[in-house]
Amino acid sequence: MRIALIGDLHYHEADQTLGNWVEARDAFYKNMLHHFLSSEADLYISLGDLTNLGTKRELQEVYEIIHSYERRFHHVLGNHDTYTQPKKEIQKQTGQACYYSITMEDFILVFLDTTREMDVRNWGGWLDEEQLNWFEEVVQMSGSKPMLVFAHHPVHVTTTGSDREKRINRSFH
């Protein structure tokens, strides 16, 4: 299976009175998404910050472009995607749960929600108890199947810079 990944696109609203600027924005994002969604893959995943502020309009506009390609697309929430709307509203718009897993024949895909809801001041990642318990169950039930985990924020001390403030700092037990 081929998986195409994109992160931090930051699709943003545009002031419609700024004609040329709106056209340039539209051309940029349509071109970026065209290259991403035209690549040869079985699954297309956004690793968060698909939008700049997570407004209803931003989500609607970027998803119109994405849906025009009829691809298997999954959107992991990023902190910017959750700044202006409750997660329940985002779920209604995107048609996806905030966190979930997909069991394939040879492996398991896990999509985590490491974001805080509507909190511009604290953009750091975390997992609440409910999701952490769910994730531990998925890991235990996976047996020996390989698992690919997708999230916006890196787990503490797993990547360069992930030991800094505002990264996920919860340890799994």
mmCIF file with all atom_site columns, C-alpha atoms in Angstrom:
data_model
loop_
_atom_site.group_PDB
_atom_site.id
_atom_site.type_symbol
_atom_site.label_atom_id
_atom_site.label_alt_id
_atom_site.label_comp_id
_atom_site.label_asym_id
_atom_site.label_entity_id
_atom_site.label_seq_id
_atom_site.pdbx_PDB_ins_code
_atom_site.Cartn_x
_atom_site.Cartn_y
_atom_site.Cartn_z
_atom_site.occupancy
_atom_site.B_iso_or_equiv
_atom_site.pdbx_formal_charge
_atom_site.auth_seq_id
_atom_site.auth_comp_id
_atom_site.auth_asym_id
_atom_site.auth_atom_id
_atom_site.pdbx_PDB_model_num
ATOM 1   C CA . MET A 1 1   ? 0.000   0.000  0.000  1.00 0.00 ? 1   MET A CA 1
ATOM 2   C CA . ARG A 1 2   ? 1.272   3.458  -0.897 1.00 0.00 ? 2   ARG A CA 1
ATOM 3   C CA . ILE A 1 3   ? 0.466   6.309  1.454  1.00 0.00 ? 3   ILE A CA 1
ATOM 4   C CA . ALA A 1 4   ? 0.841   9.981  0.510  1.00 0.00 ? 4   ALA A CA 1
ATOM 5   C CA . LEU A 1 5   ? 1.336   12.420 3.387  1.00 0.00 ? 5   LEU A CA 1
ATOM 6   C CA . ILE A 1 6   ? 0.972   16.179 3.587  1.00 0.00 ? 6   ILE A CA 1
ATOM 7   C CA . GLY A 1 7   ? 1.298   18.383 6.637  1.00 0.00 ? 7   GLY A CA 1
ATOM 8   C CA . ASP A 1 8   ? 0.753   21.985 7.610  1.00 0.00 ? 8   ASP A CA 1
ATOM 9   C CA . LEU A 1 9   ? -0.932  23.162 4.420  1.00 0.00 ? 9   LEU A CA 1
ATOM 10  C CA . HIS A 1 10  ? -2.601  26.027 6.363  1.00 0.00 ? 10  HIS A CA 1
ATOM 11  C CA . TYR A 1 11  ? -5.384  26.693 3.848  1.00 0.00 ? 11  TYR A CA 1
ATOM 12  C CA . HIS A 1 12  ? -6.793  30.073 4.860  1.00 0.00 ? 12  HIS A CA 1
ATOM 13  C CA . GLU A 1 13  ? -9.735  32.316 4.138  1.00 0.00 ? 13  GLU A CA 1
ATOM 14  C CA . ALA A 1 14  ? -9.231  35.240 1.810  1.00 0.00 ? 14  ALA A CA 1
ATOM 15  C CA . ASP A 1 15  ? -10.747 38.698 1.730  1.00 0.00 ? 15  ASP A CA 1
ATOM 16  C CA . GLN A 1 16  ? -12.800 38.581 -1.469 1.00 0.00 ? 16  GLN A CA 1
ATOM 17  C CA . THR A 1 17  ? -12.235 42.320 -2.042 1.00 0.00 ? 17  THR A CA 1
ATOM 18  C CA . LEU A 1 18  ? -8.539  41.650 -2.715 1.00 0.00 ? 18  LEU A CA 1
ATOM 19  C CA . GLY A 1 19  ? -9.123  40.146 -6.187 1.00 0.00 ? 19  GLY A CA 1
ATOM 20  C CA . ASN A 1 20  ? -5.600  39.297 -7.364 1.00 0.00 ? 20  ASN A CA 1
ATOM 21  C CA . TRP A 1 21  ? -4.571  38.076 -3.941 1.00 0.00 ? 21  TRP A CA 1
ATOM 22  C CA . VAL A 1 22  ? -7.573  35.700 -3.789 1.00 0.00 ? 22  VAL A CA 1
ATOM 23  C CA . GLU A 1 23  ? -6.721  34.376 -7.259 1.00 0.00 ? 23  GLU A CA 1
ATOM 24  C CA . ALA A 1 24  ? -3.090  33.804 -6.228 1.00 0.00 ? 24  ALA A CA 1
ATOM 25  C CA . ARG A 1 25  ? -4.178  32.007 -3.052 1.00 0.00 ? 25  ARG A CA 1
ATOM 26  C CA . ASP A 1 26  ? -6.603  29.793 -4.962 1.00 0.00 ? 26  ASP A CA 1
ATOM 27  C CA . ALA A 1 27  ? -4.002  28.967 -7.608 1.00 0.00 ? 27  ALA A CA 1
ATOM 28  C CA . PHE A 1 28  ? -1.400  28.082 -4.963 1.00 0.00 ? 28  PHE A CA 1
ATOM 29  C CA . TYR A 1 29  ? -3.634  25.756 -2.920 1.00 0.00 ? 29  TYR A CA 1
ATOM 30  C CA . LYS A 1 30  ? -5.240  24.116 -5.947 1.00 0.00 ? 30  LYS A CA 1
ATOM 31  C CA . ASN A 1 31  ? -1.781  23.465 -7.393 1.00 0.00 ? 31  ASN A CA 1
ATOM 32  C CA . MET A 1 32  ? -0.418  22.054 -4.104 1.00 0.00 ? 32  MET A CA 1
ATOM 33  C CA . LEU A 1 33  ? -3.440  19.801 -3.596 1.00 0.00 ? 33  LEU A CA 1
ATOM 34  C CA . HIS A 1 34  ? -3.400  18.742 -7.245 1.00 0.00 ? 34  HIS A CA 1
ATOM 35  C CA . HIS A 1 35  ? 0.184   17.507 -6.945 1.00 0.00 ? 35  HIS A CA 1
ATOM 36  C CA . PHE A 1 36  ? -0.561  15.797 -3.638 1.00 0.00 ? 36  PHE A CA 1
ATOM 37  C CA . LEU A 1 37  ? -3.819  14.137 -4.724 1.00 0.00 ? 37  LEU A CA 1
ATOM 38  C CA . SER A 1 38  ? -2.514  13.232 -8.186 1.00 0.00 ? 38  SER A CA 1
ATOM 39  C CA . SER A 1 39  ? 0.441   11.325 -6.794 1.00 0.00 ? 39  SER A CA 1
ATOM 40  C CA . GLU A 1 40  ? 0.237   7.563  -7.101 1.00 0.00 ? 40  GLU A CA 1
ATOM 41  C CA . ALA A 1 41  ? -1.097  6.382  -3.728 1.00 0.00 ? 41  ALA A CA 1
ATOM 42  C CA . ASP A 1 42  ? -3.811  4.239  -2.198 1.00 0.00 ? 42  ASP A CA 1
ATOM 43  C CA . LEU A 1 43  ? -4.379  6.523  0.758  1.00 0.00 ? 43  LEU A CA 1
ATOM 44  C CA . TYR A 1 44  ? -3.899  10.269 1.240  1.00 0.00 ? 44  TYR A CA 1
ATOM 45  C CA . ILE A 1 45  ? -3.350  11.650 4.742  1.00 0.00 ? 45  ILE A CA 1
ATOM 46  C CA . SER A 1 46  ? -3.107  15.196 6.067  1.00 0.00 ? 46  SER A CA 1
ATOM 47  C CA . LEU A 1 47  ? -1.006  15.250 9.246  1.00 0.00 ? 47  LEU A CA 1
ATOM 48  C CA . GLY A 1 48  ? -2.785  18.314 10.597 1.00 0.00 ? 48  GLY A CA 1
ATOM 49  C CA . ASP A 1 49  ? -3.028  22.044 10.125 1.00 0.00 ? 49  ASP A CA 1
ATOM 50  C CA . LEU A 1 50  ? -4.855  21.464 6.866  1.00 0.00 ? 50  LEU A CA 1
ATOM 51  C CA . THR A 1 51  ? -6.450  24.845 7.617  1.00 0.00 ? 51  THR A CA 1
ATOM 52  C CA . ASN A 1 52  ? -5.067  27.991 9.195  1.00 0.00 ? 52  ASN A CA 1
ATOM 53  C CA . LEU A 1 53  ? -7.790  28.642 11.780 1.00 0.00 ? 53  LEU A CA 1
ATOM 54  C CA . GLY A 1 54  ? -10.245 25.791 11.288 1.00 0.00 ? 54  GLY A CA 1
ATOM 55  C CA . THR A 1 55  ? -13.123 28.063 10.315 1.00 0.00 ? 55  THR A CA 1
ATOM 56  C CA . LYS A 1 56  ? -16.207 26.591 8.732  1.00 0.00 ? 56  LYS A CA 1
ATOM 57  C CA . ARG A 1 57  ? -15.352 28.401 5.495  1.00 0.00 ? 57  ARG A CA 1
ATOM 58  C CA . GLU A 1 58  ? -11.738 27.189 5.392  1.00 0.00 ? 58  GLU A CA 1
ATOM 59  C CA . LEU A 1 59  ? -12.793 23.583 5.932  1.00 0.00 ? 59  LEU A CA 1
ATOM 60  C CA . GLN A 1 60  ? -15.557 23.845 3.351  1.00 0.00 ? 60  GLN A CA 1
ATOM 61  C CA . GLU A 1 61  ? -13.307 25.356 0.688  1.00 0.00 ? 61  GLU A CA 1
ATOM 62  C CA . VAL A 1 62  ? -10.354 22.994 1.154  1.00 0.00 ? 62  VAL A CA 1
ATOM 63  C CA . TYR A 1 63  ? -12.623 19.933 1.320  1.00 0.00 ? 63  TYR A CA 1
ATOM 64  C CA . GLU A 1 64  ? -14.337 20.994 -1.922 1.00 0.00 ? 64  GLU A CA 1
ATOM 65  C CA . ILE A 1 65  ? -10.951 20.791 -3.630 1.00 0.00 ? 65  ILE A CA 1
ATOM 66  C CA . ILE A 1 66  ? -10.074 17.492 -1.933 1.00 0.00 ? 66  ILE A CA 1
ATOM 67  C CA . HIS A 1 67  ? -13.421 15.825 -2.675 1.00 0.00 ? 67  HIS A CA 1
ATOM 68  C CA . SER A 1 68  ? -13.173 16.738 -6.366 1.00 0.00 ? 68  SER A CA 1
ATOM 69  C CA . TYR A 1 69  ? -10.379 14.122 -6.615 1.00 0.00 ? 69  TYR A CA 1
ATOM 70  C CA . GLU A 1 70  ? -12.401 11.228 -5.137 1.00 0.00 ? 70  GLU A CA 1
ATOM 71  C CA . ARG A 1 71  ? -9.496  9.847  -3.104 1.00 0.00 ? 71  ARG A CA 1
ATOM 72  C CA . ARG A 1 72  ? -9.325  7.933  0.183  1.00 0.00 ? 72  ARG A CA 1
ATOM 73  C CA . PHE A 1 73  ? -8.457  10.963 2.295  1.00 0.00 ? 73  PHE A CA 1
ATOM 74  C CA . HIS A 1 74  ? -7.909  11.090 6.054  1.00 0.00 ? 74  HIS A CA 1
ATOM 75  C CA . HIS A 1 75  ? -7.372  14.266 8.025  1.00 0.00 ? 75  HIS A CA 1
ATOM 76  C CA . VAL A 1 76  ? -5.579  14.136 11.360 1.00 0.00 ? 76  VAL A CA 1
ATOM 77  C CA . LEU A 1 77  ? -6.477  17.272 13.284 1.00 0.00 ? 77  LEU A CA 1
ATOM 78  C CA . GLY A 1 78  ? -3.750  19.834 13.911 1.00 0.00 ? 78  GLY A CA 1
ATOM 79  C CA . ASN A 1 79  ? -3.876  22.639 16.454 1.00 0.00 ? 79  ASN A CA 1
ATOM 80  C CA . HIS A 1 80  ? -4.704  25.218 13.765 1.00 0.00 ? 80  HIS A CA 1
ATOM 81  C CA . ASP A 1 81  ? -7.660  23.091 12.591 1.00 0.00 ? 81  ASP A CA 1
ATOM 82  C CA . THR A 1 82  ? -9.278  23.373 16.036 1.00 0.00 ? 82  THR A CA 1
ATOM 83  C CA . TYR A 1 83  ? -8.836  27.062 16.895 1.00 0.00 ? 83  TYR A CA 1
ATOM 84  C CA . THR A 1 84  ? -12.293 28.413 15.969 1.00 0.00 ? 84  THR A CA 1
ATOM 85  C CA . GLN A 1 85  ? -14.816 25.551 16.091 1.00 0.00 ? 85  GLN A CA 1
ATOM 86  C CA . PRO A 1 86  ? -15.693 22.813 18.558 1.00 0.00 ? 86  PRO A CA 1
ATOM 87  C CA . LYS A 1 87  ? -14.420 19.414 17.437 1.00 0.00 ? 87  LYS A CA 1
ATOM 88  C CA . LYS A 1 88  ? -18.008 18.134 17.101 1.00 0.00 ? 88  LYS A CA 1
ATOM 89  C CA . GLU A 1 89  ? -18.611 20.768 14.395 1.00 0.00 ? 89  GLU A CA 1
ATOM 90  C CA . ILE A 1 90  ? -15.378 19.853 12.624 1.00 0.00 ? 90  ILE A CA 1
ATOM 91  C CA . GLN A 1 91  ? -16.417 16.184 12.672 1.00 0.00 ? 91  GLN A CA 1
ATOM 92  C CA . LYS A 1 92  ? -19.762 17.095 11.079 1.00 0.00 ? 92  LYS A CA 1
ATOM 93  C CA . GLN A 1 93  ? -17.981 18.988 8.309  1.00 0.00 ? 93  GLN A CA 1
ATOM 94  C CA . THR A 1 94  ? -15.281 16.429 7.600  1.00 0.00 ? 94  THR A CA 1
ATOM 95  C CA . GLY A 1 95  ? -17.306 13.269 8.243  1.00 0.00 ? 95  GLY A CA 1
ATOM 96  C CA . GLN A 1 96  ? -14.403 11.820 10.240 1.00 0.00 ? 96  GLN A CA 1
ATOM 97  C CA . ALA A 1 97  ? -14.011 11.015 13.923 1.00 0.00 ? 97  ALA A CA 1
ATOM 98  C CA . CYS A 1 98  ? -11.294 12.861 15.809 1.00 0.00 ? 98  CYS A CA 1
ATOM 99  C CA . TYR A 1 99  ? -9.442  9.603  16.466 1.00 0.00 ? 99  TYR A CA 1
ATOM 100 C CA . TYR A 1 100 ? -9.950  6.114  15.045 1.00 0.00 ? 100 TYR A CA 1
ATOM 101 C CA . SER A 1 101 ? -8.202  3.068  13.669 1.00 0.00 ? 101 SER A CA 1
ATOM 102 C CA . ILE A 1 102 ? -8.488  1.060  10.476 1.00 0.00 ? 102 ILE A CA 1
ATOM 103 C CA . THR A 1 103 ? -7.523  -2.605 10.545 1.00 0.00 ? 103 THR A CA 1
ATOM 104 C CA . MET A 1 104 ? -6.089  -3.778 7.242  1.00 0.00 ? 104 MET A CA 1
ATOM 105 C CA . GLU A 1 105 ? -5.121  -7.329 6.366  1.00 0.00 ? 105 GLU A CA 1
ATOM 106 C CA . ASP A 1 106 ? -1.425  -6.880 7.171  1.00 0.00 ? 106 ASP A CA 1
ATOM 107 C CA . PHE A 1 107 ? -1.328  -3.839 9.458  1.00 0.00 ? 107 PHE A CA 1
ATOM 108 C CA . ILE A 1 108 ? -3.318  -1.318 11.482 1.00 0.00 ? 108 ILE A CA 1
ATOM 109 C CA . LEU A 1 109 ? -3.584  2.406  10.805 1.00 0.00 ? 109 LEU A CA 1
ATOM 110 C CA . VAL A 1 110 ? -4.186  4.601  13.853 1.00 0.00 ? 110 VAL A CA 1
ATOM 111 C CA . PHE A 1 111 ? -5.208  8.251  13.602 1.00 0.00 ? 111 PHE A CA 1
ATOM 112 C CA . LEU A 1 112 ? -4.772  10.196 16.852 1.00 0.00 ? 112 LEU A CA 1
ATOM 113 C CA . ASP A 1 113 ? -6.126  13.581 17.916 1.00 0.00 ? 113 ASP A CA 1
ATOM 114 C CA . THR A 1 114 ? -3.338  15.393 19.747 1.00 0.00 ? 114 THR A CA 1
ATOM 115 C CA . THR A 1 115 ? -5.044  18.796 19.708 1.00 0.00 ? 115 THR A CA 1
ATOM 116 C CA . ARG A 1 116 ? -6.743  20.916 22.322 1.00 0.00 ? 116 ARG A CA 1
ATOM 117 C CA . GLU A 1 117 ? -10.159 22.311 21.497 1.00 0.00 ? 117 GLU A CA 1
ATOM 118 C CA . MET A 1 118 ? -10.333 26.011 20.639 1.00 0.00 ? 118 MET A CA 1
ATOM 119 C CA . ASP A 1 119 ? -7.209  26.916 22.619 1.00 0.00 ? 119 ASP A CA 1
ATOM 120 C CA . VAL A 1 120 ? -5.008  29.359 20.692 1.00 0.00 ? 120 VAL A CA 1
ATOM 121 C CA . ARG A 1 121 ? -2.720  29.971 23.669 1.00 0.00 ? 121 ARG A CA 1
ATOM 122 C CA . ASN A 1 122 ? -1.766  26.344 24.251 1.00 0.00 ? 122 ASN A CA 1
ATOM 123 C CA . TRP A 1 123 ? -0.949  24.820 20.885 1.00 0.00 ? 123 TRP A CA 1
ATOM 124 C CA . GLY A 1 124 ? 0.921   21.903 22.444 1.00 0.00 ? 124 GLY A CA 1
ATOM 125 C CA . GLY A 1 125 ? -0.106  18.318 21.867 1.00 0.00 ? 125 GLY A CA 1
ATOM 126 C CA . TRP A 1 126 ? -1.708  15.944 24.338 1.00 0.00 ? 126 TRP A CA 1
ATOM 127 C CA . LEU A 1 127 ? -3.930  12.886 24.637 1.00 0.00 ? 127 LEU A CA 1
ATOM 128 C CA . ASP A 1 128 ? -6.827  12.909 27.088 1.00 0.00 ? 128 ASP A CA 1
ATOM 129 C CA . GLU A 1 129 ? -7.474  9.865  29.305 1.00 0.00 ? 129 GLU A CA 1
ATOM 130 C CA . GLU A 1 130 ? -10.309 8.546  27.129 1.00 0.00 ? 130 GLU A CA 1
ATOM 131 C CA . GLN A 1 131 ? -8.213  8.551  23.963 1.00 0.00 ? 131 GLN A CA 1
ATOM 132 C CA . LEU A 1 132 ? -5.124  7.253  25.758 1.00 0.00 ? 132 LEU A CA 1
ATOM 133 C CA . ASN A 1 133 ? -7.138  4.304  27.147 1.00 0.00 ? 133 ASN A CA 1
ATOM 134 C CA . TRP A 1 134 ? -8.611  3.645  23.685 1.00 0.00 ? 134 TRP A CA 1
ATOM 135 C CA . PHE A 1 135 ? -5.147  3.752  22.104 1.00 0.00 ? 135 PHE A CA 1
ATOM 136 C CA . GLU A 1 136 ? -3.720  1.348  24.683 1.00 0.00 ? 136 GLU A CA 1
ATOM 137 C CA . GLU A 1 137 ? -6.558  -1.093 23.866 1.00 0.00 ? 137 GLU A CA 1
ATOM 138 C CA . VAL A 1 138 ? -5.817  -0.826 20.136 1.00 0.00 ? 138 VAL A CA 1
ATOM 139 C CA . VAL A 1 139 ? -2.126  -1.506 20.789 1.00 0.00 ? 139 VAL A CA 1
ATOM 140 C CA . GLN A 1 140 ? -2.896  -4.513 23.004 1.00 0.00 ? 140 GLN A CA 1
ATOM 141 C CA . MET A 1 141 ? -5.417  -5.960 20.520 1.00 0.00 ? 141 MET A CA 1
ATOM 142 C CA . SER A 1 142 ? -3.051  -5.492 17.572 1.00 0.00 ? 142 SER A CA 1
ATOM 143 C CA . GLY A 1 143 ? -1.003  -8.521 18.540 1.00 0.00 ? 143 GLY A CA 1
ATOM 144 C CA . SER A 1 144 ? 1.939   -8.838 16.188 1.00 0.00 ? 144 SER A CA 1
ATOM 145 C CA . LYS A 1 145 ? 0.440   -6.739 13.373 1.00 0.00 ? 145 LYS A CA 1
ATOM 146 C CA . PRO A 1 146 ? 2.535   -3.721 12.444 1.00 0.00 ? 146 PRO A CA 1
ATOM 147 C CA . MET A 1 147 ? 0.891   -0.430 13.368 1.00 0.00 ? 147 MET A CA 1
ATOM 148 C CA . LEU A 1 148 ? 1.286   2.939  11.671 1.00 0.00 ? 148 LEU A CA 1
ATOM 149 C CA . VAL A 1 149 ? 0.322   5.830  13.944 1.00 0.00 ? 149 VAL A CA 1
ATOM 150 C CA . PHE A 1 150 ? -0.495  9.261  12.531 1.00 0.00 ? 150 PHE A CA 1
ATOM 151 C CA . ALA A 1 151 ? -0.724  12.403 14.677 1.00 0.00 ? 151 ALA A CA 1
ATOM 152 C CA . HIS A 1 152 ? 0.030   16.090 14.321 1.00 0.00 ? 152 HIS A CA 1
ATOM 153 C CA . HIS A 1 153 ? 2.279   16.498 17.358 1.00 0.00 ? 153 HIS A CA 1
ATOM 154 C CA . PRO A 1 154 ? 5.267   14.215 17.909 1.00 0.00 ? 154 PRO A CA 1
ATOM 155 C CA . VAL A 1 155 ? 5.358   11.995 20.974 1.00 0.00 ? 155 VAL A CA 1
ATOM 156 C CA . HIS A 1 156 ? 7.793   13.284 23.624 1.00 0.00 ? 156 HIS A CA 1
ATOM 157 C CA . VAL A 1 157 ? 11.452  12.500 22.857 1.00 0.00 ? 157 VAL A CA 1
ATOM 158 C CA . THR A 1 158 ? 10.770  10.646 19.591 1.00 0.00 ? 158 THR A CA 1
ATOM 159 C CA . THR A 1 159 ? 11.899  13.300 17.093 1.00 0.00 ? 159 THR A CA 1
ATOM 160 C CA . THR A 1 160 ? 14.250  16.244 17.006 1.00 0.00 ? 160 THR A CA 1
ATOM 161 C CA . GLY A 1 161 ? 12.708  19.017 19.064 1.00 0.00 ? 161 GLY A CA 1
ATOM 162 C CA . SER A 1 162 ? 10.023  16.831 20.633 1.00 0.00 ? 162 SER A CA 1
ATOM 163 C CA . ASP A 1 163 ? 11.598  17.373 24.051 1.00 0.00 ? 163 ASP A CA 1
ATOM 164 C CA . ARG A 1 164 ? 10.743  21.086 23.918 1.00 0.00 ? 164 ARG A CA 1
ATOM 165 C CA . GLU A 1 165 ? 7.788   22.760 25.609 1.00 0.00 ? 165 GLU A CA 1
ATOM 166 C CA . LYS A 1 166 ? 4.355   22.298 23.979 1.00 0.00 ? 166 LYS A CA 1
ATOM 167 C CA . ARG A 1 167 ? 5.096   18.864 22.477 1.00 0.00 ? 167 ARG A CA 1
ATOM 168 C CA . ILE A 1 168 ? 3.247   15.781 23.721 1.00 0.00 ? 168 ILE A CA 1
ATOM 169 C CA . ASN A 1 169 ? 4.648   15.137 27.159 1.00 0.00 ? 169 ASN A CA 1
ATOM 170 C CA . ARG A 1 170 ? 2.500   12.234 28.328 1.00 0.00 ? 170 ARG A CA 1
ATOM 171 C CA . SER A 1 171 ? 4.138   8.864  28.607 1.00 0.00 ? 171 SER A CA 1
ATOM 172 C CA . PHE A 1 172 ? 2.231   5.728  27.671 1.00 0.00 ? 172 PHE A CA 1
ATOM 173 C CA . HIS A 1 173 ? 1.860   3.173  30.438 1.00 0.00 ? 173 HIS A CA 1
#
